[in-house]
């Protein structure tokens, strides 16, 4: 157990953690002790360095607490020491995110990242974990999310910097499906309604990247029905076709196949993540059958 007592206030923070990184939190307040600190409603940058250039004693201050009001943004914690608590509460009153996802920067080092759930800490990302990998965890229907960063006491915090981007995601039926299991009929029909992208196209190539534990599907001759951002771009020819890349877990052992597919999925941090990919001819049969029985959950044009 660690007891961190501030000389600047009566704030007391008690953190009780097991060897697995899960513990019970009790917070009675907080006080900003970082002299170098900049923030807007979505992103925050802070440091344990004084304006004079001297590094403060890491045992002399309380836990830093920061409140951010956006569903997406970034955090950069320079020279991490002690702990940092981030309260992610979007301004939209009706917004209840289903999951929190973070993606660390390539050089992020110096702290482990936890999420508070039901008074406990659940490890989301280890210190020095695989760079640029996306980590997600359910928020259990809470209004926002509380993230706790525990600085690594074994490392020289003056040589470290922790950085990551975050997204609070709305609930989608496809997110609970096992990553490599093919979608069933109802999941496919729901995916064309709720996915960030819906694209018809062919597979040119599949590349595998063990360092990121991902496989990348290169999609060509594509027709974009919907996309949230610019993941798919028009090819520089007069064909009007689109081109893009979709990521999927490496353990799914994706292989290139002939013919056209209907790709659906979510977009996180500027990348497309696959959820369902039926062959297009099979989707057409399913769509017409569901239309005949008036079992289509949304209006979707296949032309």
PDB file of C-alpha atoms in Angstrom:
ATOM      1  CA  UNK A   1       0.000   0.000   0.000  1.00  0.00           C
ATOM      2  CA  UNK A   2       1.132   3.503  -0.830  1.00  0.00           C
ATOM      3  CA  UNK A   3       0.115   6.564   1.184  1.00  0.00           C
ATOM      4  CA  UNK A   4       0.749   9.809  -0.641  1.00  0.00           C
ATOM      5  CA  UNK A   5       0.210  12.832   1.621  1.00  0.00           C
ATOM      6  CA  UNK A   6       0.339  16.312   0.109  1.00  0.00           C
ATOM      7  CA  UNK A   7       1.968  19.207   1.937  1.00  0.00           C
ATOM      8  CA  UNK A   8      -0.226  21.532  -0.072  1.00  0.00           C
ATOM      9  CA  UNK A   9      -3.626  20.248   1.097  1.00  0.00           C
ATOM     10  CA  UNK A  10      -5.236  17.586   3.260  1.00  0.00           C
ATOM     11  CA  UNK A  11      -5.821  15.482   0.184  1.00  0.00           C
ATOM     12  CA  UNK A  12      -5.054  11.853   0.847  1.00  0.00           C
ATOM     13  CA  UNK A  13      -4.946   9.138  -1.758  1.00  0.00           C
ATOM     14  CA  UNK A  14      -4.818   5.511  -0.865  1.00  0.00           C
ATOM     15  CA  UNK A  15      -4.077   2.967  -3.545  1.00  0.00           C
ATOM     16  CA  UNK A  16      -4.240  -0.692  -2.770  1.00  0.00           C
ATOM     17  CA  UNK A  17      -2.981  -2.914  -5.596  1.00  0.00           C
ATOM     18  CA  UNK A  18      -2.395  -6.624  -6.016  1.00  0.00           C
ATOM     19  CA  UNK A  19       0.500  -8.154  -7.956  1.00  0.00           C
ATOM     20  CA  UNK A  20      -1.811  -8.351 -10.969  1.00  0.00           C
ATOM     21  CA  UNK A  21      -2.281  -4.598 -10.996  1.00  0.00           C
ATOM     22  CA  UNK A  22      -5.882  -4.601  -9.728  1.00  0.00           C
ATOM     23  CA  UNK A  23      -6.809  -2.719  -6.588  1.00  0.00           C
ATOM     24  CA  UNK A  24      -9.350  -0.632  -4.763  1.00  0.00           C
ATOM     25  CA  UNK A  25      -9.255   3.135  -5.118  1.00  0.00           C
ATOM     26  CA  UNK A  26     -10.347   5.738  -2.610  1.00  0.00           C
ATOM     27  CA  UNK A  27     -10.114   9.348  -3.703  1.00  0.00           C
ATOM     28  CA  UNK A  28     -11.027  12.320  -1.457  1.00  0.00           C
ATOM     29  CA  UNK A  29      -9.894  15.014  -3.848  1.00  0.00           C
ATOM     30  CA  UNK A  30      -6.944  16.107  -5.864  1.00  0.00           C
ATOM     31  CA  UNK A  31      -4.611  19.022  -6.459  1.00  0.00           C
ATOM     32  CA  UNK A  32      -2.668  19.953  -9.588  1.00  0.00           C
ATOM     33  CA  UNK A  33       0.973  19.831  -8.624  1.00  0.00           C
ATOM     34  CA  UNK A  34       2.538  20.046 -12.071  1.00  0.00           C
ATOM     35  CA  UNK A  35       3.982  23.443 -12.917  1.00  0.00           C
ATOM     36  CA  UNK A  36       4.205  22.705 -16.620  1.00  0.00           C
ATOM     37  CA  UNK A  37       0.636  21.878 -17.633  1.00  0.00           C
ATOM     38  CA  UNK A  38      -1.401  22.668 -20.753  1.00  0.00           C
ATOM     39  CA  UNK A  39      -4.850  21.374 -21.615  1.00  0.00           C
ATOM     40  CA  UNK A  40      -7.924  21.969 -23.730  1.00  0.00           C
ATOM     41  CA  UNK A  41     -11.261  20.179 -23.613  1.00  0.00           C
ATOM     42  CA  UNK A  42      -9.920  17.146 -25.477  1.00  0.00           C
ATOM     43  CA  UNK A  43      -6.184  16.828 -24.871  1.00  0.00           C
ATOM     44  CA  UNK A  44      -3.668  17.344 -22.077  1.00  0.00           C
ATOM     45  CA  UNK A  45       0.093  17.713 -21.750  1.00  0.00           C
ATOM     46  CA  UNK A  46       1.848  17.807 -18.391  1.00  0.00           C
ATOM     47  CA  UNK A  47       5.240  17.301 -16.782  1.00  0.00           C
ATOM     48  CA  UNK A  48       6.906  16.772 -13.420  1.00  0.00           C
ATOM     49  CA  UNK A  49       9.473  19.437 -14.225  1.00  0.00           C
ATOM     50  CA  UNK A  50       9.536  22.827 -12.504  1.00  0.00           C
ATOM     51  CA  UNK A  51       9.756  25.987 -14.547  1.00  0.00           C
ATOM     52  CA  UNK A  52      13.245  26.505 -13.110  1.00  0.00           C
ATOM     53  CA  UNK A  53      14.447  23.363 -14.844  1.00  0.00           C
ATOM     54  CA  UNK A  54      14.772  21.377 -11.599  1.00  0.00           C
ATOM     55  CA  UNK A  55      12.950  18.089 -11.284  1.00  0.00           C
ATOM     56  CA  UNK A  56      10.618  17.960  -8.331  1.00  0.00           C
ATOM     57  CA  UNK A  57      10.886  15.265  -5.689  1.00  0.00           C
ATOM     58  CA  UNK A  58       8.433  12.514  -6.839  1.00  0.00           C
ATOM     59  CA  UNK A  59       7.522  11.707  -3.207  1.00  0.00           C
ATOM     60  CA  UNK A  60       6.351  15.174  -2.257  1.00  0.00           C
ATOM     61  CA  UNK A  61       3.081  15.649  -4.113  1.00  0.00           C
ATOM     62  CA  UNK A  62      -0.409  14.176  -4.561  1.00  0.00           C
ATOM     63  CA  UNK A  63      -1.953  12.421  -7.531  1.00  0.00           C
ATOM     64  CA  UNK A  64      -2.560  14.717 -10.467  1.00  0.00           C
ATOM     65  CA  UNK A  65      -6.189  14.748 -11.639  1.00  0.00           C
ATOM     66  CA  UNK A  66      -7.277  15.994 -15.066  1.00  0.00           C
ATOM     67  CA  UNK A  67     -10.791  16.226 -16.516  1.00  0.00           C
ATOM     68  CA  UNK A  68     -11.312  16.068 -20.288  1.00  0.00           C
ATOM     69  CA  UNK A  69     -14.644  16.755 -21.979  1.00  0.00           C
ATOM     70  CA  UNK A  70     -14.359  15.070 -25.387  1.00  0.00           C
ATOM     71  CA  UNK A  71     -15.004  11.591 -26.707  1.00  0.00           C
ATOM     72  CA  UNK A  72     -11.578  11.566 -28.363  1.00  0.00           C
ATOM     73  CA  UNK A  73      -8.258  13.269 -27.733  1.00  0.00           C
ATOM     74  CA  UNK A  74      -4.680  12.740 -26.633  1.00  0.00           C
ATOM     75  CA  UNK A  75      -2.572  12.702 -23.462  1.00  0.00           C
ATOM     76  CA  UNK A  76       1.157  13.346 -23.105  1.00  0.00           C
ATOM     77  CA  UNK A  77       2.785  12.967 -19.675  1.00  0.00           C
ATOM     78  CA  UNK A  78       6.425  14.019 -19.653  1.00  0.00           C
ATOM     79  CA  UNK A  79       8.824  12.796 -16.946  1.00  0.00           C
ATOM     80  CA  UNK A  80       6.085  10.703 -15.252  1.00  0.00           C
ATOM     81  CA  UNK A  81       6.230  10.401 -11.469  1.00  0.00           C
ATOM     82  CA  UNK A  82       3.759   9.084  -8.894  1.00  0.00           C
ATOM     83  CA  UNK A  83       0.376   8.821 -10.590  1.00  0.00           C
ATOM     84  CA  UNK A  84      -2.066  10.568 -12.887  1.00  0.00           C
ATOM     85  CA  UNK A  85      -5.865  10.228 -12.903  1.00  0.00           C
ATOM     86  CA  UNK A  86      -7.805  11.187 -16.034  1.00  0.00           C
ATOM     87  CA  UNK A  87     -11.560  11.726 -15.939  1.00  0.00           C
ATOM     88  CA  UNK A  88     -12.998  11.388 -19.447  1.00  0.00           C
ATOM     89  CA  UNK A  89     -16.501  12.864 -19.392  1.00  0.00           C
ATOM     90  CA  UNK A  90     -17.891  13.941 -22.791  1.00  0.00           C
ATOM     91  CA  UNK A  91     -20.116  17.020 -22.724  1.00  0.00           C
ATOM     92  CA  UNK A  92     -23.002  15.168 -24.400  1.00  0.00           C
ATOM     93  CA  UNK A  93     -25.330  14.463 -21.489  1.00  0.00           C
ATOM     94  CA  UNK A  94     -26.956  11.424 -23.117  1.00  0.00           C
ATOM     95  CA  UNK A  95     -23.664   9.863 -24.166  1.00  0.00           C
ATOM     96  CA  UNK A  96     -22.870   6.598 -22.408  1.00  0.00           C
ATOM     97  CA  UNK A  97     -19.868   5.051 -24.142  1.00  0.00           C
ATOM     98  CA  UNK A  98     -19.666   1.276 -24.364  1.00  0.00           C
ATOM     99  CA  UNK A  99     -15.887   1.050 -24.505  1.00  0.00           C
ATOM    100  CA  UNK A 100     -12.680   2.985 -24.037  1.00  0.00           C
ATOM    101  CA  UNK A 101      -9.823   2.462 -26.495  1.00  0.00           C
ATOM    102  CA  UNK A 102      -6.312   3.881 -26.269  1.00  0.00           C
ATOM    103  CA  UNK A 103      -3.393   3.730 -28.657  1.00  0.00           C
ATOM    104  CA  UNK A 104       0.060   4.486 -27.286  1.00  0.00           C
ATOM    105  CA  UNK A 105       2.603   6.463 -29.239  1.00  0.00           C
ATOM    106  CA  UNK A 106       5.641   4.612 -30.505  1.00  0.00           C
ATOM    107  CA  UNK A 107       8.033   5.978 -27.861  1.00  0.00           C
ATOM    108  CA  UNK A 108       5.643   5.834 -24.885  1.00  0.00           C
ATOM    109  CA  UNK A 109       7.493   4.644 -21.753  1.00  0.00           C
ATOM    110  CA  UNK A 110       7.321   5.143 -18.002  1.00  0.00           C
ATOM    111  CA  UNK A 111       3.846   4.189 -16.727  1.00  0.00           C
ATOM    112  CA  UNK A 112       1.227   1.455 -16.792  1.00  0.00           C
ATOM    113  CA  UNK A 113      -2.344   2.418 -17.715  1.00  0.00           C
ATOM    114  CA  UNK A 114      -5.368   1.189 -15.760  1.00  0.00           C
ATOM    115  CA  UNK A 115      -9.109   1.771 -16.001  1.00  0.00           C
ATOM    116  CA  UNK A 116     -11.264   2.198 -12.905  1.00  0.00           C
ATOM    117  CA  UNK A 117     -14.283  -0.110 -12.836  1.00  0.00           C
ATOM    118  CA  UNK A 118     -16.472  -0.731  -9.788  1.00  0.00           C
ATOM    119  CA  UNK A 119     -13.832   0.673  -7.448  1.00  0.00           C
ATOM    120  CA  UNK A 120     -11.042  -1.460  -8.864  1.00  0.00           C
ATOM    121  CA  UNK A 121      -8.174  -0.959 -11.273  1.00  0.00           C
ATOM    122  CA  UNK A 122      -8.014  -3.145 -14.359  1.00  0.00           C
ATOM    123  CA  UNK A 123      -4.803  -3.154 -16.358  1.00  0.00           C
ATOM    124  CA  UNK A 124      -5.305  -1.796 -19.861  1.00  0.00           C
ATOM    125  CA  UNK A 125      -1.730  -1.312 -21.048  1.00  0.00           C
ATOM    126  CA  UNK A 126       1.565  -2.370 -19.489  1.00  0.00           C
ATOM    127  CA  UNK A 127       4.529  -0.039 -19.298  1.00  0.00           C
ATOM    128  CA  UNK A 128       6.622  -0.574 -22.411  1.00  0.00           C
ATOM    129  CA  UNK A 129       3.927  -2.638 -24.101  1.00  0.00           C
ATOM    130  CA  UNK A 130       3.718  -3.245 -27.827  1.00  0.00           C
ATOM    131  CA  UNK A 131       3.887   0.198 -29.524  1.00  0.00           C
ATOM    132  CA  UNK A 132       0.918   1.558 -31.455  1.00  0.00           C
ATOM    133  CA  UNK A 133      -1.334  -1.384 -30.542  1.00  0.00           C
ATOM    134  CA  UNK A 134      -4.949  -0.475 -29.790  1.00  0.00           C
ATOM    135  CA  UNK A 135      -6.199  -1.529 -26.331  1.00  0.00           C
ATOM    136  CA  UNK A 136      -9.929  -1.501 -25.544  1.00  0.00           C
ATOM    137  CA  UNK A 137     -12.018  -2.205 -22.452  1.00  0.00           C
ATOM    138  CA  UNK A 138     -15.731  -2.014 -21.649  1.00  0.00           C
ATOM    139  CA  UNK A 139     -16.941   0.932 -19.568  1.00  0.00           C
ATOM    140  CA  UNK A 140     -19.971  -0.973 -18.195  1.00  0.00           C
ATOM    141  CA  UNK A 141     -22.382   1.744 -19.305  1.00  0.00           C
ATOM    142  CA  UNK A 142     -20.854   4.510 -17.189  1.00  0.00           C
ATOM    143  CA  UNK A 143     -21.265   8.154 -18.187  1.00  0.00           C
ATOM    144  CA  UNK A 144     -17.546   8.399 -18.924  1.00  0.00           C
ATOM    145  CA  UNK A 145     -14.327   6.685 -17.935  1.00  0.00           C
ATOM    146  CA  UNK A 146     -11.593   7.137 -15.342  1.00  0.00           C
ATOM    147  CA  UNK A 147      -8.049   6.243 -16.370  1.00  0.00           C
ATOM    148  CA  UNK A 148      -5.243   5.816 -13.848  1.00  0.00           C
ATOM    149  CA  UNK A 149      -1.573   6.010 -14.858  1.00  0.00           C
ATOM    150  CA  UNK A 150       0.919   4.537 -12.392  1.00  0.00           C
ATOM    151  CA  UNK A 151       4.489   5.704 -12.987  1.00  0.00           C
ATOM    152  CA  UNK A 152       7.106   2.960 -12.990  1.00  0.00           C
ATOM    153  CA  UNK A 153       9.216   3.542  -9.841  1.00  0.00           C
ATOM    154  CA  UNK A 154      12.043   1.439 -11.264  1.00  0.00           C
ATOM    155  CA  UNK A 155      12.665   3.739 -14.220  1.00  0.00           C
ATOM    156  CA  UNK A 156      14.293   7.166 -14.333  1.00  0.00           C
ATOM    157  CA  UNK A 157      11.222   9.348 -14.867  1.00  0.00           C
ATOM    158  CA  UNK A 158      13.439  12.183 -16.169  1.00  0.00           C
ATOM    159  CA  UNK A 159      14.121  10.088 -19.269  1.00  0.00           C
ATOM    160  CA  UNK A 160      10.556   8.935 -19.884  1.00  0.00           C
ATOM    161  CA  UNK A 161       7.414  10.221 -21.599  1.00  0.00           C
ATOM    162  CA  UNK A 162       3.982   8.597 -21.741  1.00  0.00           C
ATOM    163  CA  UNK A 163       1.750   9.409 -24.681  1.00  0.00           C
ATOM    164  CA  UNK A 164      -1.439   7.980 -26.120  1.00  0.00           C
ATOM    165  CA  UNK A 165      -4.639   8.835 -27.963  1.00  0.00           C
ATOM    166  CA  UNK A 166      -8.018   7.810 -26.588  1.00  0.00           C
ATOM    167  CA  UNK A 167     -11.526   7.244 -27.928  1.00  0.00           C
ATOM    168  CA  UNK A 168     -14.793   6.619 -26.101  1.00  0.00           C
ATOM    169  CA  UNK A 169     -16.889   4.389 -28.350  1.00  0.00           C
ATOM    170  CA  UNK A 170     -20.644   4.038 -28.571  1.00  0.00           C
ATOM    171  CA  UNK A 171     -22.119   0.567 -28.292  1.00  0.00           C
ATOM    172  CA  UNK A 172     -22.272  -1.515 -31.450  1.00  0.00           C
ATOM    173  CA  UNK A 173     -23.564  -5.039 -31.671  1.00  0.00           C
ATOM    174  CA  UNK A 174     -20.494  -6.271 -33.529  1.00  0.00           C
ATOM    175  CA  UNK A 175     -18.029  -5.241 -30.812  1.00  0.00           C
ATOM    176  CA  UNK A 176     -18.937  -8.142 -28.539  1.00  0.00           C
ATOM    177  CA  UNK A 177     -18.358 -10.772 -31.246  1.00  0.00           C
ATOM    178  CA  UNK A 178     -15.244 -12.909 -30.948  1.00  0.00           C
ATOM    179  CA  UNK A 179     -12.551 -11.332 -33.130  1.00  0.00           C
ATOM    180  CA  UNK A 180     -11.993 -14.258 -35.513  1.00  0.00           C
ATOM    181  CA  UNK A 181     -15.432 -15.881 -35.591  1.00  0.00           C
ATOM    182  CA  UNK A 182     -17.385 -15.369 -38.845  1.00  0.00           C
ATOM    183  CA  UNK A 183     -20.462 -13.188 -38.448  1.00  0.00           C
ATOM    184  CA  UNK A 184     -23.843 -14.871 -38.472  1.00  0.00           C
ATOM    185  CA  UNK A 185     -26.738 -13.549 -40.590  1.00  0.00           C
ATOM    186  CA  UNK A 186     -28.175 -11.225 -37.951  1.00  0.00           C
ATOM    187  CA  UNK A 187     -24.720  -9.773 -37.184  1.00  0.00           C
ATOM    188  CA  UNK A 188     -24.121  -9.078 -40.871  1.00  0.00           C
ATOM    189  CA  UNK A 189     -27.459  -7.276 -41.220  1.00  0.00           C
ATOM    190  CA  UNK A 190     -26.770  -5.244 -38.086  1.00  0.00           C
ATOM    191  CA  UNK A 191     -23.241  -4.455 -39.293  1.00  0.00           C
ATOM    192  CA  UNK A 192     -24.422  -2.724 -42.462  1.00  0.00           C
ATOM    193  CA  UNK A 193     -26.497  -0.421 -40.250  1.00  0.00           C
ATOM    194  CA  UNK A 194     -24.117   0.366 -37.388  1.00  0.00           C
ATOM    195  CA  UNK A 195     -20.570   0.030 -38.777  1.00  0.00           C
ATOM    196  CA  UNK A 196     -18.326   3.023 -39.355  1.00  0.00           C
ATOM    197  CA  UNK A 197     -17.527   1.737 -42.833  1.00  0.00           C
ATOM    198  CA  UNK A 198     -19.370  -0.483 -45.323  1.00  0.00           C
ATOM    199  CA  UNK A 199     -17.338  -1.236 -48.449  1.00  0.00           C
ATOM    200  CA  UNK A 200     -17.644  -3.661 -51.355  1.00  0.00           C
ATOM    201  CA  UNK A 201     -14.341  -4.677 -52.907  1.00  0.00           C
ATOM    202  CA  UNK A 202     -11.716  -7.262 -53.770  1.00  0.00           C
ATOM    203  CA  UNK A 203      -8.589  -8.302 -51.876  1.00  0.00           C
ATOM    204  CA  UNK A 204      -5.325  -7.500 -53.622  1.00  0.00           C
ATOM    205  CA  UNK A 205      -3.000  -8.553 -50.820  1.00  0.00           C
ATOM    206  CA  UNK A 206      -2.829  -9.524 -47.130  1.00  0.00           C
ATOM    207  CA  UNK A 207       0.318  -8.618 -45.175  1.00  0.00           C
ATOM    208  CA  UNK A 208       1.127  -9.811 -41.656  1.00  0.00           C
ATOM    209  CA  UNK A 209       2.840  -7.721 -38.977  1.00  0.00           C
ATOM    210  CA  UNK A 210       3.872  -9.745 -35.887  1.00  0.00           C
ATOM    211  CA  UNK A 211       5.305  -6.670 -34.156  1.00  0.00           C
ATOM    212  CA  UNK A 212       1.812  -5.149 -34.028  1.00  0.00           C
ATOM    213  CA  UNK A 213      -0.079  -8.454 -33.880  1.00  0.00           C
ATOM    214  CA  UNK A 214      -2.153  -7.393 -36.878  1.00  0.00           C
ATOM    215  CA  UNK A 215      -2.799  -8.409 -40.466  1.00  0.00           C
ATOM    216  CA  UNK A 216      -3.548  -5.755 -43.090  1.00  0.00           C
ATOM    217  CA  UNK A 217      -6.009  -6.414 -45.920  1.00  0.00           C
ATOM    218  CA  UNK A 218      -5.487  -4.273 -49.018  1.00  0.00           C
ATOM    219  CA  UNK A 219      -8.881  -3.649 -50.643  1.00  0.00           C
ATOM    220  CA  UNK A 220      -9.085  -2.526 -54.281  1.00  0.00           C
ATOM    221  CA  UNK A 221     -11.766  -1.837 -56.895  1.00  0.00           C
ATOM    222  CA  UNK A 222     -13.938  -0.826 -53.995  1.00  0.00           C
ATOM    223  CA  UNK A 223     -17.329   0.815 -53.799  1.00  0.00           C
ATOM    224  CA  UNK A 224     -17.836   2.787 -50.592  1.00  0.00           C
ATOM    225  CA  UNK A 225     -21.363   2.730 -49.195  1.00  0.00           C
ATOM    226  CA  UNK A 226     -20.363   4.509 -46.012  1.00  0.00           C
ATOM    227  CA  UNK A 227     -17.254   5.581 -44.099  1.00  0.00           C
ATOM    228  CA  UNK A 228     -16.791   7.838 -41.085  1.00  0.00           C
ATOM    229  CA  UNK A 229     -13.472   9.339 -42.160  1.00  0.00           C
ATOM    230  CA  UNK A 230     -11.077   9.143 -45.079  1.00  0.00           C
ATOM    231  CA  UNK A 231      -9.783   5.606 -44.563  1.00  0.00           C
ATOM    232  CA  UNK A 232     -10.719   4.715 -48.149  1.00  0.00           C
ATOM    233  CA  UNK A 233      -9.541   7.013 -50.938  1.00  0.00           C
ATOM    234  CA  UNK A 234     -10.378   7.252 -54.611  1.00  0.00           C
ATOM    235  CA  UNK A 235      -7.846   5.662 -56.926  1.00  0.00           C
ATOM    236  CA  UNK A 236      -6.057   8.183 -59.170  1.00  0.00           C
ATOM    237  CA  UNK A 237      -7.809   6.932 -62.309  1.00  0.00           C
ATOM    238  CA  UNK A 238     -11.138   7.589 -64.013  1.00  0.00           C
ATOM    239  CA  UNK A 239     -12.643   4.277 -62.857  1.00  0.00           C
ATOM    240  CA  UNK A 240     -14.210   5.870 -59.796  1.00  0.00           C
ATOM    241  CA  UNK A 241     -13.090   2.930 -57.643  1.00  0.00           C
ATOM    242  CA  UNK A 242     -11.784   3.282 -54.096  1.00  0.00           C
ATOM    243  CA  UNK A 243      -8.758   1.820 -52.352  1.00  0.00           C
ATOM    244  CA  UNK A 244      -7.914   1.262 -48.697  1.00  0.00           C
ATOM    245  CA  UNK A 245      -6.541  -0.963 -45.938  1.00  0.00           C
ATOM    246  CA  UNK A 246      -8.381  -2.872 -43.213  1.00  0.00           C
ATOM    247  CA  UNK A 247      -6.738  -4.322 -40.096  1.00  0.00           C
ATOM    248  CA  UNK A 248      -7.619  -7.527 -38.288  1.00  0.00           C
ATOM    249  CA  UNK A 249      -5.940  -9.510 -35.461  1.00  0.00           C
ATOM    250  CA  UNK A 250      -2.950 -11.566 -36.548  1.00  0.00           C
ATOM    251  CA  UNK A 251      -4.304 -14.686 -34.827  1.00  0.00           C
ATOM    252  CA  UNK A 252      -7.235 -14.743 -37.267  1.00  0.00           C
ATOM    253  CA  UNK A 253      -4.828 -15.952 -40.023  1.00  0.00           C
ATOM    254  CA  UNK A 254      -6.605 -13.994 -42.774  1.00  0.00           C
ATOM    255  CA  UNK A 255      -5.772 -15.033 -46.329  1.00  0.00           C
ATOM    256  CA  UNK A 256      -6.509 -13.407 -49.674  1.00  0.00           C
ATOM    257  CA  UNK A 257      -9.423 -14.951 -51.579  1.00  0.00           C
ATOM    258  CA  UNK A 258     -10.936 -14.447 -55.046  1.00  0.00           C
ATOM    259  CA  UNK A 259     -14.127 -12.539 -55.732  1.00  0.00           C
ATOM    260  CA  UNK A 260     -15.774  -9.595 -54.028  1.00  0.00           C
ATOM    261  CA  UNK A 261     -16.554  -9.148 -50.339  1.00  0.00           C
ATOM    262  CA  UNK A 262     -18.662  -6.771 -48.292  1.00  0.00           C
ATOM    263  CA  UNK A 263     -16.326  -5.364 -45.632  1.00  0.00           C
ATOM    264  CA  UNK A 264     -17.767  -3.756 -42.495  1.00  0.00           C
ATOM    265  CA  UNK A 265     -16.158  -2.562 -39.306  1.00  0.00           C
ATOM    266  CA  UNK A 266     -15.130   0.275 -37.027  1.00  0.00           C
ATOM    267  CA  UNK A 267     -12.676   3.120 -37.476  1.00  0.00           C
ATOM    268  CA  UNK A 268     -10.279   3.860 -34.620  1.00  0.00           C
ATOM    269  CA  UNK A 269      -7.420   6.373 -34.678  1.00  0.00           C
ATOM    270  CA  UNK A 270      -7.603   6.707 -38.459  1.00  0.00           C
ATOM    271  CA  UNK A 271      -7.528   2.957 -39.091  1.00  0.00           C
ATOM    272  CA  UNK A 272     -10.237   0.584 -40.329  1.00  0.00           C
ATOM    273  CA  UNK A 273     -10.786  -2.504 -38.136  1.00  0.00           C
ATOM    274  CA  UNK A 274     -12.669  -5.452 -39.614  1.00  0.00           C
ATOM    275  CA  UNK A 275     -15.817  -6.871 -38.044  1.00  0.00           C
ATOM    276  CA  UNK A 276     -17.716  -8.732 -40.810  1.00  0.00           C
ATOM    277  CA  UNK A 277     -16.661  -9.661 -44.356  1.00  0.00           C
ATOM    278  CA  UNK A 278     -19.117 -11.990 -46.135  1.00  0.00           C
ATOM    279  CA  UNK A 279     -18.691 -12.742 -49.817  1.00  0.00           C
ATOM    280  CA  UNK A 280     -20.769 -10.213 -51.679  1.00  0.00           C
ATOM    281  CA  UNK A 281     -22.830 -12.837 -53.527  1.00  0.00           C
ATOM    282  CA  UNK A 282     -23.738 -14.438 -50.180  1.00  0.00           C
ATOM    283  CA  UNK A 283     -24.669 -11.050 -48.750  1.00  0.00           C
ATOM    284  CA  UNK A 284     -26.975 -10.347 -51.718  1.00  0.00           C
ATOM    285  CA  UNK A 285     -28.858 -13.596 -51.080  1.00  0.00           C
ATOM    286  CA  UNK A 286     -29.149 -12.780 -47.380  1.00  0.00           C
ATOM    287  CA  UNK A 287     -30.268  -9.209 -48.082  1.00  0.00           C
ATOM    288  CA  UNK A 288     -33.017 -10.213 -50.502  1.00  0.00           C
ATOM    289  CA  UNK A 289     -34.246 -12.951 -48.146  1.00  0.00           C
ATOM    290  CA  UNK A 290     -34.342 -10.526 -45.212  1.00  0.00           C
ATOM    291  CA  UNK A 291     -36.082  -7.891 -47.347  1.00  0.00           C
ATOM    292  CA  UNK A 292     -38.777 -10.355 -48.380  1.00  0.00           C
ATOM    293  CA  UNK A 293     -39.478 -11.136 -44.721  1.00  0.00           C
ATOM    294  CA  UNK A 294     -39.166  -7.453 -43.725  1.00  0.00           C
ATOM    295  CA  UNK A 295     -36.304  -8.309 -41.406  1.00  0.00           C
ATOM    296  CA  UNK A 296     -33.903  -5.523 -42.429  1.00  0.00           C
ATOM    297  CA  UNK A 297     -32.953  -3.400 -39.357  1.00  0.00           C
ATOM    298  CA  UNK A 298     -32.296  -0.275 -41.482  1.00  0.00           C
ATOM    299  CA  UNK A 299     -32.627   1.144 -44.972  1.00  0.00           C
ATOM    300  CA  UNK A 300     -29.601   0.148 -47.043  1.00  0.00           C
ATOM    301  CA  UNK A 301     -29.112   0.563 -50.771  1.00  0.00           C
ATOM    302  CA  UNK A 302     -26.955  -2.084 -52.441  1.00  0.00           C
ATOM    303  CA  UNK A 303     -26.754  -0.248 -55.784  1.00  0.00           C
TER     304      UNK A 303
END
